[in-house]
mmCIF file of C-alpha atoms in Angstrom:
data_model
loop_
_atom_site.group_PDB
_atom_site.id
_atom_site.type_symbol
_atom_site.label_atom_id
_atom_site.label_comp_id
_atom_site.label_asym_id
_atom_site.label_seq_id
_atom_site.Cartn_x
_atom_site.Cartn_y
_atom_site.Cartn_z
ATOM 1 C CA MET A 1349 132.049 103.449 97.650
ATOM 2 C CA LYS A 1350 133.920 101.926 100.286
ATOM 3 C CA ASN A 1351 130.882 101.633 102.840
ATOM 4 C CA LYS A 1352 127.563 101.290 101.417
ATOM 5 C CA TYR A 1353 125.579 100.921 104.995
ATOM 6 C CA PHE A 1354 124.278 104.256 106.605
ATOM 7 C CA LYS A 1355 122.670 104.921 109.934
ATOM 8 C CA ILE A 1356 118.890 106.288 111.205
ATOM 9 C CA GLY A 1357 119.066 107.171 114.588
ATOM 10 C CA LYS A 1358 120.835 104.334 116.364
ATOM 11 C CA LYS A 1359 119.730 101.652 113.801
ATOM 12 C CA TYR A 1360 122.324 100.660 110.935
ATOM 13 C CA ILE A 1361 120.699 99.665 107.780
ATOM 14 C CA GLY A 1362 122.849 97.852 105.257
ATOM 15 C CA ASP A 1363 126.033 97.204 107.098
ATOM 16 C CA GLY A 1364 125.525 92.858 106.863
ATOM 17 C CA LYS A 1365 125.320 92.796 110.927
ATOM 18 C CA LYS A 1366 121.811 93.103 111.433
ATOM 19 C CA VAL A 1367 118.861 92.689 109.490
ATOM 20 C CA PHE A 1368 116.709 96.037 109.941
ATOM 21 C CA ILE A 1369 112.969 95.029 110.225
ATOM 22 C CA ILE A 1370 110.335 97.203 109.162
ATOM 23 C CA ALA A 1371 106.634 96.434 110.504
ATOM 24 C CA GLU A 1372 104.613 98.141 107.521
ATOM 25 C CA ILE A 1373 100.769 99.355 109.170
ATOM 26 C CA GLY A 1374 100.586 101.034 105.998
ATOM 27 C CA ILE A 1375 96.369 102.101 106.849
ATOM 28 C CA ASN A 1376 95.676 98.907 108.641
ATOM 29 C CA HIS A 1377 95.011 101.169 111.548
ATOM 30 C CA GLY A 1378 91.948 102.135 109.785
ATOM 31 C CA GLY A 1379 92.386 105.337 110.925
ATOM 32 C CA ASP A 1380 91.800 105.064 114.317
ATOM 33 C CA PHE A 1381 94.669 106.455 116.865
ATOM 34 C CA LYS A 1382 94.460 104.121 119.301
ATOM 35 C CA LYS A 1383 94.771 101.052 117.021
ATOM 36 C CA CYS A 1384 97.628 102.543 115.433
ATOM 37 C CA MET A 1385 99.673 102.744 118.899
ATOM 38 C CA LYS A 1386 98.651 99.822 119.805
ATOM 39 C CA MET A 1387 100.111 98.118 116.225
ATOM 40 C CA ILE A 1388 103.410 100.102 117.178
ATOM 41 C CA ASN A 1389 103.550 98.327 120.566
ATOM 42 C CA VAL A 1390 103.248 94.885 119.120
ATOM 43 C CA ALA A 1391 105.701 95.084 116.020
ATOM 44 C CA VAL A 1392 108.284 96.446 118.355
ATOM 45 C CA LYS A 1393 107.361 93.307 121.123
ATOM 46 C CA SER A 1394 108.011 91.464 118.095
ATOM 47 C CA GLY A 1395 111.559 92.726 117.372
ATOM 48 C CA ALA A 1396 110.861 95.158 114.866
ATOM 49 C CA ASP A 1397 113.604 98.252 114.323
ATOM 50 C CA SER A 1398 110.821 100.397 112.817
ATOM 51 C CA VAL A 1399 107.183 100.753 112.208
ATOM 52 C CA LYS A 1400 105.762 102.153 108.974
ATOM 53 C CA ILE A 1401 102.611 104.106 107.946
ATOM 54 C CA GLN A 1402 100.959 105.513 104.564
ATOM 55 C CA THR A 1403 100.221 109.311 104.719
ATOM 56 C CA ASN A 1404 98.185 110.961 101.568
ATOM 57 C CA ASP A 1405 96.186 113.645 100.619
ATOM 58 C CA VAL A 1406 93.753 111.881 99.114
ATOM 59 C CA ASP A 1407 92.257 114.622 97.212
ATOM 60 C CA GLU A 1408 95.823 115.209 96.051
ATOM 61 C CA SER A 1409 96.401 111.356 95.084
ATOM 62 C CA TYR A 1410 93.278 109.607 93.544
ATOM 63 C CA MET A 1411 90.360 110.550 92.092
ATOM 64 C CA GLN A 1412 87.152 110.871 93.656
ATOM 65 C CA ASN A 1413 84.660 107.810 93.507
ATOM 66 C CA THR A 1414 87.318 105.338 92.761
ATOM 67 C CA ASP A 1415 88.485 102.357 95.003
ATOM 68 C CA SER A 1416 91.508 103.814 95.715
ATOM 69 C CA TYR A 1417 90.221 107.093 97.075
ATOM 70 C CA LYS A 1418 87.127 105.468 99.186
ATOM 71 C CA GLU A 1419 89.534 102.989 100.945
ATOM 72 C CA PHE A 1420 92.407 105.679 101.906
ATOM 73 C CA LYS A 1421 89.409 108.124 102.766
ATOM 74 C CA TYR A 1422 89.572 109.410 106.200
ATOM 75 C CA LYS A 1423 92.679 107.408 107.429
ATOM 76 C CA ASN A 1424 94.909 110.037 107.860
ATOM 77 C CA PHE A 1425 96.469 111.117 110.917
ATOM 78 C CA SER A 1426 96.837 115.154 111.906
ATOM 79 C CA ASN A 1427 100.453 116.147 112.378
ATOM 80 C CA LYS A 1428 99.563 116.564 115.918
ATOM 81 C CA GLU A 1429 99.007 112.579 115.603
ATOM 82 C CA LEU A 1430 101.840 111.876 113.325
ATOM 83 C CA LEU A 1431 103.895 113.635 116.107
ATOM 84 C CA LYS A 1432 102.982 111.326 119.130
ATOM 85 C CA LEU A 1433 102.963 108.077 116.584
ATOM 86 C CA ARG A 1434 106.474 109.011 115.986
ATOM 87 C CA LYS A 1435 108.004 110.210 120.027
ATOM 88 C CA TYR A 1436 105.699 106.784 120.497
ATOM 89 C CA SER A 1437 107.784 104.727 118.490
ATOM 90 C CA GLU A 1438 110.655 106.482 119.473
ATOM 91 C CA SER A 1439 110.060 105.640 123.180
ATOM 92 C CA LEU A 1440 109.680 102.337 122.395
ATOM 93 C CA GLY A 1441 113.537 101.994 120.897
ATOM 94 C CA ALA A 1442 111.872 102.019 117.025
ATOM 95 C CA ILE A 1443 112.192 104.341 114.413
ATOM 96 C CA PHE A 1444 108.862 105.922 113.050
ATOM 97 C CA PHE A 1445 108.405 106.723 109.254
ATOM 98 C CA SER A 1446 105.769 107.145 106.770
ATOM 99 C CA SER A 1447 105.598 106.386 102.273
ATOM 100 C CA PRO A 1448 103.914 109.798 101.564
ATOM 101 C CA GLY A 1449 101.578 109.797 98.803
ATOM 102 C CA ASP A 1450 102.078 113.284 97.305
ATOM 103 C CA ILE A 1451 104.315 116.435 97.940
ATOM 104 C CA LYS A 1452 101.710 117.628 100.093
ATOM 105 C CA SER A 1453 102.029 114.827 102.107
ATOM 106 C CA LEU A 1454 105.603 114.634 102.170
ATOM 107 C CA MET A 1455 105.941 118.309 103.232
ATOM 108 C CA ARG A 1456 103.963 117.109 106.446
ATOM 109 C CA LEU A 1457 106.307 114.421 107.237
ATOM 110 C CA ILE A 1458 109.344 116.972 106.706
ATOM 111 C CA LYS A 1459 107.611 118.890 109.730
ATOM 112 C CA ILE A 1460 107.333 116.428 112.116
ATOM 113 C CA LYS A 1461 110.783 115.540 111.310
ATOM 114 C CA VAL A 1462 110.726 111.968 110.831
ATOM 115 C CA PRO A 1463 113.924 110.426 110.155
ATOM 116 C CA VAL A 1464 113.901 108.728 106.939
ATOM 117 C CA ILE A 1465 110.961 108.635 104.180
ATOM 118 C CA LYS A 1466 109.706 105.539 101.945
ATOM 119 C CA ILE A 1467 109.040 105.500 98.565
ATOM 120 C CA SER A 1468 106.331 102.960 97.561
ATOM 121 C CA SER A 1469 106.634 100.821 94.611
ATOM 122 C CA GLY A 1470 103.316 102.844 92.845
ATOM 123 C CA LEU A 1471 105.752 106.082 92.998
ATOM 124 C CA ALA A 1472 109.303 104.898 92.566
ATOM 125 C CA THR A 1473 108.628 106.836 88.950
ATOM 126 C CA ASN A 1474 107.607 109.784 90.452
ATOM 127 C CA LEU A 1475 111.010 111.552 90.386
ATOM 128 C CA PRO A 1476 109.761 115.319 91.396
ATOM 129 C CA LEU A 1477 108.735 113.508 94.411
ATOM 130 C CA ILE A 1478 112.221 111.284 94.724
ATOM 131 C CA GLY A 1479 113.920 114.742 94.213
ATOM 132 C CA GLU A 1480 111.741 116.675 97.032
ATOM 133 C CA VAL A 1481 113.141 113.793 99.646
ATOM 134 C CA VAL A 1482 116.890 113.650 98.445
ATOM 135 C CA LYS A 1483 117.216 116.868 98.094
ATOM 136 C CA ARG A 1484 116.719 117.785 101.277
ATOM 137 C CA LYS A 1485 119.426 114.746 102.418
ATOM 138 C CA ILE A 1486 116.625 112.569 104.026
ATOM 139 C CA PRO A 1487 117.341 108.908 104.424
ATOM 140 C CA THR A 1488 115.336 107.604 101.600
ATOM 141 C CA ILE A 1489 113.775 103.870 100.928
ATOM 142 C CA ILE A 1490 112.300 102.789 97.878
ATOM 143 C CA SER A 1491 110.418 99.817 96.518
ATOM 144 C CA THR A 1492 110.486 98.941 92.995
ATOM 145 C CA GLY A 1493 107.531 96.513 92.425
ATOM 146 C CA PHE A 1494 106.226 97.742 89.557
ATOM 147 C CA LEU A 1495 109.551 99.219 87.972
ATOM 148 C CA THR A 1496 110.577 98.018 84.293
ATOM 149 C CA LYS A 1497 114.243 97.954 83.691
ATOM 150 C CA LYS A 1498 114.299 101.199 81.946
ATOM 151 C CA ASP A 1499 112.573 102.383 84.907
ATOM 152 C CA LEU A 1500 115.350 101.465 86.919
ATOM 153 C CA ASP A 1501 117.799 102.660 84.782
ATOM 154 C CA ASN A 1502 115.734 106.219 85.294
ATOM 155 C CA LEU A 1503 115.990 106.076 88.540
ATOM 156 C CA LYS A 1504 119.744 105.512 88.628
ATOM 157 C CA LYS A 1505 120.519 108.087 86.732
ATOM 158 C CA PHE A 1506 118.423 110.155 88.734
ATOM 159 C CA ILE A 1507 119.652 109.567 92.339
ATOM 160 C CA ASN A 1508 123.072 109.469 91.024
ATOM 161 C CA LYS A 1509 122.666 113.274 90.060
ATOM 162 C CA PHE A 1510 122.522 113.810 94.427
ATOM 163 C CA ASN A 1511 125.525 113.967 96.101
ATOM 164 C CA PHE A 1512 123.766 111.922 99.170
ATOM 165 C CA ARG A 1513 124.058 107.953 99.694
ATOM 166 C CA LYS A 1514 121.716 107.350 102.369
ATOM 167 C CA ILE A 1515 119.319 105.646 99.976
ATOM 168 C CA ALA A 1516 117.959 101.738 99.708
ATOM 169 C CA VAL A 1517 115.879 99.964 97.134
ATOM 170 C CA LEU A 1518 113.984 97.351 98.117
ATOM 171 C CA LYS A 1519 113.163 94.217 96.300
ATOM 172 C CA CYS A 1520 108.741 93.613 95.774
ATOM 173 C CA THR A 1521 106.410 91.805 94.145
ATOM 174 C CA SER A 1522 103.560 93.913 94.302
ATOM 175 C CA ILE A 1523 100.614 91.662 94.538
ATOM 176 C CA TYR A 1524 98.926 90.998 97.827
ATOM 177 C CA PRO A 1525 99.528 88.360 98.857
ATOM 178 C CA ALA A 1526 102.392 87.183 96.134
ATOM 179 C CA SER A 1527 102.536 83.874 95.602
ATOM 180 C CA SER A 1528 105.999 81.941 96.218
ATOM 181 C CA SER A 1529 106.142 81.787 92.139
ATOM 182 C CA ASN A 1530 106.259 85.538 91.184
ATOM 183 C CA LEU A 1531 108.606 86.189 93.263
ATOM 184 C CA ASP A 1532 111.827 86.316 91.546
ATOM 185 C CA LEU A 1533 114.124 86.489 94.877
ATOM 186 C CA ASN A 1534 117.654 86.045 92.582
ATOM 187 C CA SER A 1535 117.055 89.679 91.516
ATOM 188 C CA ILE A 1536 118.284 91.080 94.980
ATOM 189 C CA ASN A 1537 121.592 90.070 93.114
ATOM 190 C CA PHE A 1538 120.860 91.966 90.031
ATOM 191 C CA LEU A 1539 119.477 95.116 91.947
ATOM 192 C CA LYS A 1540 123.055 95.068 94.270
ATOM 193 C CA GLU A 1541 124.809 95.199 91.521
ATOM 194 C CA LYS A 1542 122.833 97.764 89.669
ATOM 195 C CA PHE A 1543 122.827 100.396 92.607
ATOM 196 C CA ASN A 1544 125.575 99.808 94.929
ATOM 197 C CA LEU A 1545 123.231 100.643 97.708
ATOM 198 C CA PRO A 1546 121.871 98.910 100.551
ATOM 199 C CA ILE A 1547 119.228 96.554 99.062
ATOM 200 C CA GLY A 1548 116.629 94.653 101.173
ATOM 201 C CA TYR A 1549 113.410 93.000 100.439
ATOM 202 C CA SER A 1550 109.212 94.189 101.047
ATOM 203 C CA ASP A 1551 107.696 91.131 101.362
ATOM 204 C CA HIS A 1552 103.789 90.655 100.225
ATOM 205 C CA THR A 1553 103.792 86.799 101.201
ATOM 206 C CA ILE A 1554 101.869 84.801 103.807
ATOM 207 C CA GLY A 1555 104.462 83.223 106.133
ATOM 208 C CA ASP A 1556 108.155 84.143 106.905
ATOM 209 C CA LEU A 1557 109.749 81.763 104.505
ATOM 210 C CA ALA A 1558 110.654 84.479 101.325
ATOM 211 C CA ALA A 1559 111.615 86.765 104.039
ATOM 212 C CA VAL A 1560 114.505 84.224 104.986
ATOM 213 C CA ILE A 1561 115.204 83.192 101.850
ATOM 214 C CA ALA A 1562 115.715 86.742 100.449
ATOM 215 C CA VAL A 1563 118.447 87.725 103.330
ATOM 216 C CA SER A 1564 120.432 84.376 102.086
ATOM 217 C CA CYS A 1565 120.226 86.295 98.874
ATOM 218 C CA GLY A 1566 121.558 89.602 100.429
ATOM 219 C CA ALA A 1567 118.584 91.271 102.021
ATOM 220 C CA THR A 1568 120.110 93.619 104.525
ATOM 221 C CA ILE A 1569 115.861 95.001 105.306
ATOM 222 C CA ILE A 1570 112.959 93.182 105.236
ATOM 223 C CA GLU A 1571 109.572 95.172 105.187
ATOM 224 C CA LYS A 1572 106.259 93.056 106.226
ATOM 225 C CA HIS A 1573 102.892 94.200 106.077
ATOM 226 C CA PHE A 1574 100.802 93.152 109.404
ATOM 227 C CA THR A 1575 98.097 93.062 111.270
ATOM 228 C CA LEU A 1576 96.744 92.518 114.745
ATOM 229 C CA ASN A 1577 95.134 89.434 113.835
#
């Protein structure tokens, strides 16, 4: 494989010339459409290449009366609103995309034609979900925060079944916030050797030092959670 990088719109991922920055909104908009628009604007003004939210069908993804169900309830946008967010982001020169929590949500994102799909660490072993994305040849970014070495082996074998290389893998420590003692940024090199794909880093630390070090270790994508304050 001569070139591991790929292009989304006018942005290159993994070419080594410029780090691709993802401003992770998640559900920090609280279900407020205007707030989400403002967060997109702030992210792009700060230099982000892309903005990402999370899209979930809570009844599909979580058991009722659980903390996760309560947290994600009423945080979704309609297809019309998602399309507006995508077009607004594009008008600012940024890529808009999302992490689907389930196949039903994935189909909604496909319908509004998001140019890339993010698979969260918690769903990186959900091979049916990943398969639905990759078989449609949609550029895919996969976080690996919860994965064991065996899980990584299974993921590699699975994606290798598809004749598709527009996939990037993110090193991640799934603790909020993560302390520097838990990061193991040297594993970025392990992922580079294992997957032979663009490798990035999803940063859950406070501050920017870990992201800078991750880039020095070879990360070509940085994802960072943020709020307006």
